[in-house]
Tab-separated table of C-alpha atoms in Angstrom:
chain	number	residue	atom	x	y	z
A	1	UNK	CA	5.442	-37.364	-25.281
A	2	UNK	CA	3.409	-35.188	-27.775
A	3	UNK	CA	1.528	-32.485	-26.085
A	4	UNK	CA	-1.359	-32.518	-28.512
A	5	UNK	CA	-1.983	-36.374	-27.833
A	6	UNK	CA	-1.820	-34.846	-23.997
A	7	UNK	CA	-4.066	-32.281	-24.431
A	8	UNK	CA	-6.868	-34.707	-26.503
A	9	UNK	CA	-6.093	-37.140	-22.985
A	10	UNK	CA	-6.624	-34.294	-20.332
A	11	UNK	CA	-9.738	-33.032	-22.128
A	12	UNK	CA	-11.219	-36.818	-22.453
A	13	UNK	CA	-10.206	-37.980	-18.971
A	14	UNK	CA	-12.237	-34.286	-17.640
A	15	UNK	CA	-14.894	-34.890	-19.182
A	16	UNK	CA	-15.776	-38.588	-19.283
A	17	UNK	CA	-16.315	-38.800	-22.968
A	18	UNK	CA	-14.083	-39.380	-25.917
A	19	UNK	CA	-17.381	-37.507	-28.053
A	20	UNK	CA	-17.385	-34.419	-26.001
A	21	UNK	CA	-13.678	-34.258	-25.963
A	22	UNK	CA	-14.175	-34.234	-29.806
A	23	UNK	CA	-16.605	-31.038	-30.002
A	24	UNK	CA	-14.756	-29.466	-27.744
A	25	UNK	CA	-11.523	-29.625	-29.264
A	26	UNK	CA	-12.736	-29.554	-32.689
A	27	UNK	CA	-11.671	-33.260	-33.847
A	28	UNK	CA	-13.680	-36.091	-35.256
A	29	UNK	CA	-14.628	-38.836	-32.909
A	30	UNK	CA	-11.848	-41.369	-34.329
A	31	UNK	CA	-8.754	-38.750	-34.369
A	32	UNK	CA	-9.740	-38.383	-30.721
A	33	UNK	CA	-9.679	-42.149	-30.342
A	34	UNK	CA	-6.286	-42.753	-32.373
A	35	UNK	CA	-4.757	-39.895	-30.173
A	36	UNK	CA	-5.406	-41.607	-26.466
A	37	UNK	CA	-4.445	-44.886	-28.424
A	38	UNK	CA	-1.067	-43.152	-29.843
A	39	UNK	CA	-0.391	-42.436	-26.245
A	40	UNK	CA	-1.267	-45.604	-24.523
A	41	UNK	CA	1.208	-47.456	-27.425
A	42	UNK	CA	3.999	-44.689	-26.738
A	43	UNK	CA	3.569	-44.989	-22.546
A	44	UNK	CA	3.087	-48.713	-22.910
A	45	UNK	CA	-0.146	-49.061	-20.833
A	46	UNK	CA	-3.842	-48.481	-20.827
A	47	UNK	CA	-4.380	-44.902	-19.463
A	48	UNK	CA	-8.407	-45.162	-19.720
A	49	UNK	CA	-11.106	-47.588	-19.654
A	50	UNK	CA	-13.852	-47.319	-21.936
A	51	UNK	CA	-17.105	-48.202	-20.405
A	52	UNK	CA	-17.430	-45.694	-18.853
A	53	UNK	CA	-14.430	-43.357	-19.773
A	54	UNK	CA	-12.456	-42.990	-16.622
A	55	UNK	CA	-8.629	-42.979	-16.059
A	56	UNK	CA	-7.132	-45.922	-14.885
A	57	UNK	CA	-4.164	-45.529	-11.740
A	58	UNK	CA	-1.296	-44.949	-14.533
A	59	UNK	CA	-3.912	-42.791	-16.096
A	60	UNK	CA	-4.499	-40.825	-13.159
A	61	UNK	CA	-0.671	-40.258	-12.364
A	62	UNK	CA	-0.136	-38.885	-15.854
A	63	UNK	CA	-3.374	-36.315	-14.911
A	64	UNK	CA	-0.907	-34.999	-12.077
A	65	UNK	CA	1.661	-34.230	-14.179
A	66	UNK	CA	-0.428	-32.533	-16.860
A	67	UNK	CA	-1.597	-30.290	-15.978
A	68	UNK	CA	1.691	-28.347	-14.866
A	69	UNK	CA	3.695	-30.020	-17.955
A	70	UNK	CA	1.148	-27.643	-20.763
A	71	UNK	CA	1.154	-24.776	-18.755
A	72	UNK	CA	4.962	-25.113	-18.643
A	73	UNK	CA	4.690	-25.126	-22.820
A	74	UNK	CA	1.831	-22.433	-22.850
A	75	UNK	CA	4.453	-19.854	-20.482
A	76	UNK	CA	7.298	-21.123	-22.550
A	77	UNK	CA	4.962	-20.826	-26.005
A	78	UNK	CA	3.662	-17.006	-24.509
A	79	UNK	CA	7.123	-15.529	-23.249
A	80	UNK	CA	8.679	-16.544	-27.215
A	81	UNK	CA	5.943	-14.465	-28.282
A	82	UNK	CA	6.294	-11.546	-25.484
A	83	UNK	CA	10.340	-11.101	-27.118
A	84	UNK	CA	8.882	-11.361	-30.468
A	85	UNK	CA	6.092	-9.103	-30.430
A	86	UNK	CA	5.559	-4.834	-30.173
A	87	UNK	CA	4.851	-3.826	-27.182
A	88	UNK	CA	0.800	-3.776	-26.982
A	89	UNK	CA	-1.011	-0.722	-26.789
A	90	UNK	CA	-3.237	-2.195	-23.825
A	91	UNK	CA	-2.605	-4.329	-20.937
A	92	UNK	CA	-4.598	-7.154	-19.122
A	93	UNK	CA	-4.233	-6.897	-15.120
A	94	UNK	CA	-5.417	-10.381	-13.466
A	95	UNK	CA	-5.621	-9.555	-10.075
A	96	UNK	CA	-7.686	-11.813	-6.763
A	97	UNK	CA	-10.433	-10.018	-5.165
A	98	UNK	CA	-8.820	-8.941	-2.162
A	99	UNK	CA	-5.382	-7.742	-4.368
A	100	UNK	CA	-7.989	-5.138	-5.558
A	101	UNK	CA	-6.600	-1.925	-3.003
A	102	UNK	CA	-5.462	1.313	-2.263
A	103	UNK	CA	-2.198	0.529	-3.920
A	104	UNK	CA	-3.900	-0.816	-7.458
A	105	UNK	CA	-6.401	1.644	-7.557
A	106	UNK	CA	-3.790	4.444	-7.499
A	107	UNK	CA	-1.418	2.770	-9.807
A	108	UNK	CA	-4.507	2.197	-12.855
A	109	UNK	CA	-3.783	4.738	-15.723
A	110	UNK	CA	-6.907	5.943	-16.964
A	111	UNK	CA	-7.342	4.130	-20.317
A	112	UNK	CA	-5.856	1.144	-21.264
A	113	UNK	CA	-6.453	-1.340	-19.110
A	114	UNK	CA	-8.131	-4.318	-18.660
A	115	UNK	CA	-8.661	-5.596	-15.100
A	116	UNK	CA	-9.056	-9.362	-14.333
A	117	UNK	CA	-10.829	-10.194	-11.386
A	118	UNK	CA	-10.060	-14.042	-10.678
A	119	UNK	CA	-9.559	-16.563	-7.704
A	120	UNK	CA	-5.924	-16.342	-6.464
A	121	UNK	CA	-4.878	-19.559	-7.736
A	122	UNK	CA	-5.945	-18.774	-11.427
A	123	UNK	CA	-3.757	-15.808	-11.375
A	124	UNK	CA	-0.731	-17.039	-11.655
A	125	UNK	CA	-1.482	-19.626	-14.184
A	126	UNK	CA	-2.764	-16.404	-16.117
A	127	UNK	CA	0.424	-14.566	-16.371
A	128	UNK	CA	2.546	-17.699	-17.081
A	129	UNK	CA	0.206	-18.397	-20.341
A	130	UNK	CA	0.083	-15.290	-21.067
A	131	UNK	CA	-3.679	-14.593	-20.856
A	132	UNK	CA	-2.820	-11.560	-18.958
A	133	UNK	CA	0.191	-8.967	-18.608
A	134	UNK	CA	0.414	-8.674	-15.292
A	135	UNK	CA	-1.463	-10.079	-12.068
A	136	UNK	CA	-1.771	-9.177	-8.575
A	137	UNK	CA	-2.416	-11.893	-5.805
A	138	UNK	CA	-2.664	-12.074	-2.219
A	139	UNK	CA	-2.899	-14.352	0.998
A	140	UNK	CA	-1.583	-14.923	4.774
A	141	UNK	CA	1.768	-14.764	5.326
A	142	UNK	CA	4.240	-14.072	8.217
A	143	UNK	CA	5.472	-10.444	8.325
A	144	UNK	CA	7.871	-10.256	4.719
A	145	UNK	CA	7.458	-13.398	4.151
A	146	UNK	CA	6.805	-14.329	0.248
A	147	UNK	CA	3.109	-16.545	-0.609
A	148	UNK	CA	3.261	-19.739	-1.279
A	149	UNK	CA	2.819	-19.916	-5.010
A	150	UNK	CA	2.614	-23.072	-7.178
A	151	UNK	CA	4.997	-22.984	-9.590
A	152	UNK	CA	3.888	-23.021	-13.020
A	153	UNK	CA	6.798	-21.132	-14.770
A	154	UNK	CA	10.001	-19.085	-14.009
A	155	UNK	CA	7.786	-15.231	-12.893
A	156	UNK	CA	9.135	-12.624	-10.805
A	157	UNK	CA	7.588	-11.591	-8.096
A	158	UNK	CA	7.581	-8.347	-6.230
A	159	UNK	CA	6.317	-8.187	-2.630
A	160	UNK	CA	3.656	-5.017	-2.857
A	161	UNK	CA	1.849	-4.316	0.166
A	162	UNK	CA	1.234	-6.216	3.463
A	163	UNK	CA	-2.108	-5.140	6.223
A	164	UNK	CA	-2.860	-5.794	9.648
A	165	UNK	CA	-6.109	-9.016	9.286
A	166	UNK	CA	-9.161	-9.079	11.153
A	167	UNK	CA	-11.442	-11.398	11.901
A	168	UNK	CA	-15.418	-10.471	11.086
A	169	UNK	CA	-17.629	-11.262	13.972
A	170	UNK	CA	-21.580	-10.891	14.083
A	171	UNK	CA	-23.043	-8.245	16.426
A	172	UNK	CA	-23.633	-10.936	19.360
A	173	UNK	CA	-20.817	-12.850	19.147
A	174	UNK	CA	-19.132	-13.391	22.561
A	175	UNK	CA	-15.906	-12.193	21.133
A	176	UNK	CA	-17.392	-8.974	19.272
A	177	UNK	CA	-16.357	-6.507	22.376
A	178	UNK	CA	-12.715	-7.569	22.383
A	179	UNK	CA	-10.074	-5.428	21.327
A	180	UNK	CA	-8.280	-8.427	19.579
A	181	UNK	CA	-8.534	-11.993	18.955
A	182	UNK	CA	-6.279	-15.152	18.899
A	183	UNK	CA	-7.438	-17.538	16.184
A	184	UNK	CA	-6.764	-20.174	18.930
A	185	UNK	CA	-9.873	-18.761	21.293
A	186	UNK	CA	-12.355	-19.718	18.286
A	187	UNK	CA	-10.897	-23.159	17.326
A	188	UNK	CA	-14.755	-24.295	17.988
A	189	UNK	CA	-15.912	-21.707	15.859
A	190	UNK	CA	-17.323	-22.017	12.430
A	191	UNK	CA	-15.829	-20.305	9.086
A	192	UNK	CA	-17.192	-19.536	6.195
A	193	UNK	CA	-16.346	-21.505	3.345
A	194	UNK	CA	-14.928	-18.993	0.836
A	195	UNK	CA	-12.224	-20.639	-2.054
A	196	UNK	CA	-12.405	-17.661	-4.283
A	197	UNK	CA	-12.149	-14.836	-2.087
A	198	UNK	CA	-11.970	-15.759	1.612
A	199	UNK	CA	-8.272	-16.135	3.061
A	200	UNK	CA	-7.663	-19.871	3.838
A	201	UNK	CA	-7.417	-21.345	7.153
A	202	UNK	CA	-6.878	-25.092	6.610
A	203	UNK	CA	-7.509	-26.151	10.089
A	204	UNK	CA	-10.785	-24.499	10.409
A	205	UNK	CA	-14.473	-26.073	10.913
A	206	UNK	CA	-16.585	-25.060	7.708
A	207	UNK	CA	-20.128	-23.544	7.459
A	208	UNK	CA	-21.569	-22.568	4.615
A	209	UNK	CA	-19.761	-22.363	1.405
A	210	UNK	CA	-19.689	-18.801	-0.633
A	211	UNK	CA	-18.692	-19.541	-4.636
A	212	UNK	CA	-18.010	-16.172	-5.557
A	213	UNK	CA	-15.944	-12.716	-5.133
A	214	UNK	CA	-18.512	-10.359	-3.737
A	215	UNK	CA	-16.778	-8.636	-0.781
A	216	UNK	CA	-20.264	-7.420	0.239
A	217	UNK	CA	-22.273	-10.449	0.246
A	218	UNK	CA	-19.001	-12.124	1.853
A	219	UNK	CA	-19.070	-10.033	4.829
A	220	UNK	CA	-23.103	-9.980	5.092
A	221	UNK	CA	-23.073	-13.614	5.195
A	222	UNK	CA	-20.974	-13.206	8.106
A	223	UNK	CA	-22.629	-10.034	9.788
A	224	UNK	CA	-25.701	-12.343	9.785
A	225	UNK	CA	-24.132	-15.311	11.862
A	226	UNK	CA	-23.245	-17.359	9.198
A	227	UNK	CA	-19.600	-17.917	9.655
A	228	UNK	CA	-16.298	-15.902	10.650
A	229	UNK	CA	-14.525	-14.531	8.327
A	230	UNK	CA	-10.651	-13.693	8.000
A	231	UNK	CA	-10.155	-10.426	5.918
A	232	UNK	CA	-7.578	-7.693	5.905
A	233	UNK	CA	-8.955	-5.276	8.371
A	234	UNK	CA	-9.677	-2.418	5.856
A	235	UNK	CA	-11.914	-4.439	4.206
A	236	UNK	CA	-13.520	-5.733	7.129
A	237	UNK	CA	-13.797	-2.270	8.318
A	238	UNK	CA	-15.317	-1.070	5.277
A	239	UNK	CA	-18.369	-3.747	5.206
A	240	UNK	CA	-20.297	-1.618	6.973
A	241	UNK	CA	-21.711	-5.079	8.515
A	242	UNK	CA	-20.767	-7.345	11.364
A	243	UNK	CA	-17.975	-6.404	14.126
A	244	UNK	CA	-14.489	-5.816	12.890
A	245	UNK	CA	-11.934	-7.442	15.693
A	246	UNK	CA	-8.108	-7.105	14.827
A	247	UNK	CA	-5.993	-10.554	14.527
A	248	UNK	CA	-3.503	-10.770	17.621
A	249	UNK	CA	-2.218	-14.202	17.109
A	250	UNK	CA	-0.776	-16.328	15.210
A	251	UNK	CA	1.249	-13.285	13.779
A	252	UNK	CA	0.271	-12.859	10.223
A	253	UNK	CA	-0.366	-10.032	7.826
A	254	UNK	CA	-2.409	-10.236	4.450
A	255	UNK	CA	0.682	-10.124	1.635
A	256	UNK	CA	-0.191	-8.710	-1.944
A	257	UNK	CA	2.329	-9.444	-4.890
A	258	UNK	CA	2.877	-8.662	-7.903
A	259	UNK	CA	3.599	-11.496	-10.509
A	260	UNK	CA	5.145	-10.339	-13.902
A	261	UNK	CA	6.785	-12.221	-16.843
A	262	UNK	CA	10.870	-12.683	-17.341
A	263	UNK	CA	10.023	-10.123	-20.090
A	264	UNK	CA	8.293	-7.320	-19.569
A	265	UNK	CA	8.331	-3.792	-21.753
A	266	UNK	CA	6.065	-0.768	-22.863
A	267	UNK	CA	2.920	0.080	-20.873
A	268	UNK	CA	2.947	-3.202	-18.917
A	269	UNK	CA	6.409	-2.146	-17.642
A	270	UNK	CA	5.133	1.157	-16.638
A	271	UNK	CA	2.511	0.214	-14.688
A	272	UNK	CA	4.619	-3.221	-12.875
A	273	UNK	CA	6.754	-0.512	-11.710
A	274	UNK	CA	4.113	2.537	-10.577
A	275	UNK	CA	2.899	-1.049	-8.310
A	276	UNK	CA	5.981	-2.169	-6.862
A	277	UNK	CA	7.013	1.987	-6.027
A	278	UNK	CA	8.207	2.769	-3.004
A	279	UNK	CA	7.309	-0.911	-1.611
A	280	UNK	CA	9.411	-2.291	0.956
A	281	UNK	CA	8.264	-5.895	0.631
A	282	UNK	CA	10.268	-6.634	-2.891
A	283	UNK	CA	11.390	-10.488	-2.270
């Protein structure tokens, strides 16, 4: 299967239109056309209808395995080039909002860097294409237990740090005076909605939904009633906003680790291992 025919497919199927496909990619309207028809005649079946542009069930099930199969050829395409290349003078950090700590803030030379800030589940996919050097992500986990990370190419991954979680109350909440809380005692509670910075809790009854990776206006929304909030508890200590009530139960910690390439040198290599010093969380 030819990846570029792929591409020209995912980039149609996304966004509805073989013409926008074509500006986007830089191709002519009929190249774009002969491409999804080279790849319908080498899969033997239609993989879009036309009016309107929409992927049919064989053309969805190829969209599933996409999207992982050119990421696999960008990491394979960006860690040929890592061997290949001088070690670069500057490095690109992609790191999730709440990876942003003690232990990163320490570690940062002074020049040199470029930091990333990014939803977890984009970092990952970052350092496997090669978009950036090094990343940082976090998330719930049982004590020294690794995240559960999707796999999008062969990384190593270094355990970094792991926190005690709290949950953030508002000021009258019936639970604000306790000394700790059991996520079980507010199964009736509402959470704020938070994909790109909030720590998930699938089971949890939504409120309103935050798109974006303000820690401040996170923790407002929730010092002003508008949902709980899981957080580690240094953050949720430092709001300044809301009550700050430790996690008892389930028995969880908030996890940071580091994700680097198979091949790492120079100034990237420097500052992987000033991060992962003295950690005793390396899985």
């Amino acid at each position: 299967m030819d990846p570029h025919l792929l591409r020209t497919f995912v980039a149609v199927a996304r966004l509805s239109s073989f013409s926008a496909a074509a500006r986007e990619l830089g191709y002519t309207q009929s190249a774009v056309s002969q491409h999804i028809a080279a790849l319908e005649a080498d899969l033997r079946t239609e993989l879009l209808t036309r009016r309107p542009v929409a992927p049919t069930p064989a053309g969805a099930r190829l969209l599933e395995h996409a999207g992982p199969l050119l990421l696999r050829l960008d990491a394979a395409r960006a860690d040929v080039l890592r061997l290949a290349a001088a070690p670069p003078g500057r490095i690109t950090l992609a790191a999730s909002p709440l990876a942003v700590g003690p232990r990163l803030l320490a570690a940062l030379p002074a020049t040199g860097v470029t930091l990333r800030v990014m939803p977890p589940d984009a970092v990952p996919a970052a350092v496997a294409a090669g978009d950036c050097d090094l990343g940082l992500v976090d998330g719930p986990a049982a004590p020294s237990d690794p995240l559960r990370l999707p796999d999008v190419a062969p990384l190593r991954v270094t355990g970094v740090g792991e926190e005690e979680l709290a949950v953030l109350l508002p000021a009258g909440h019936p639970f604000a005076g306790r000394g700790a809380v059991r996520l079980d005692d507010l199964a009736d509670a509402r959470w704020l909605d938070a994909p790109d910075v909030g720590l998930p809790l699938t089971a949890a009854r939504r409120a309103l939904r935050y798109e974006g990776t303000d820690l401040r206006a996170l923790c407002a929304l929730a010092a002003a009633g508008h949902g709980l909030v899981l957080l580690p508890r240094r953050v949720a200590e430092a709001a300044g906003a809301g009550v700050c009530v430790p996690l008892a139960a389930p028995r969880l910690v908030h996890r940071t680790e580091l994700l680097a390439p198979a091949t790492l040198s120079g100034a990237a290599a420097a500052l992987a291992a000033r991060l992962a010093a003295g950690s005793p969380y390396d899985s």
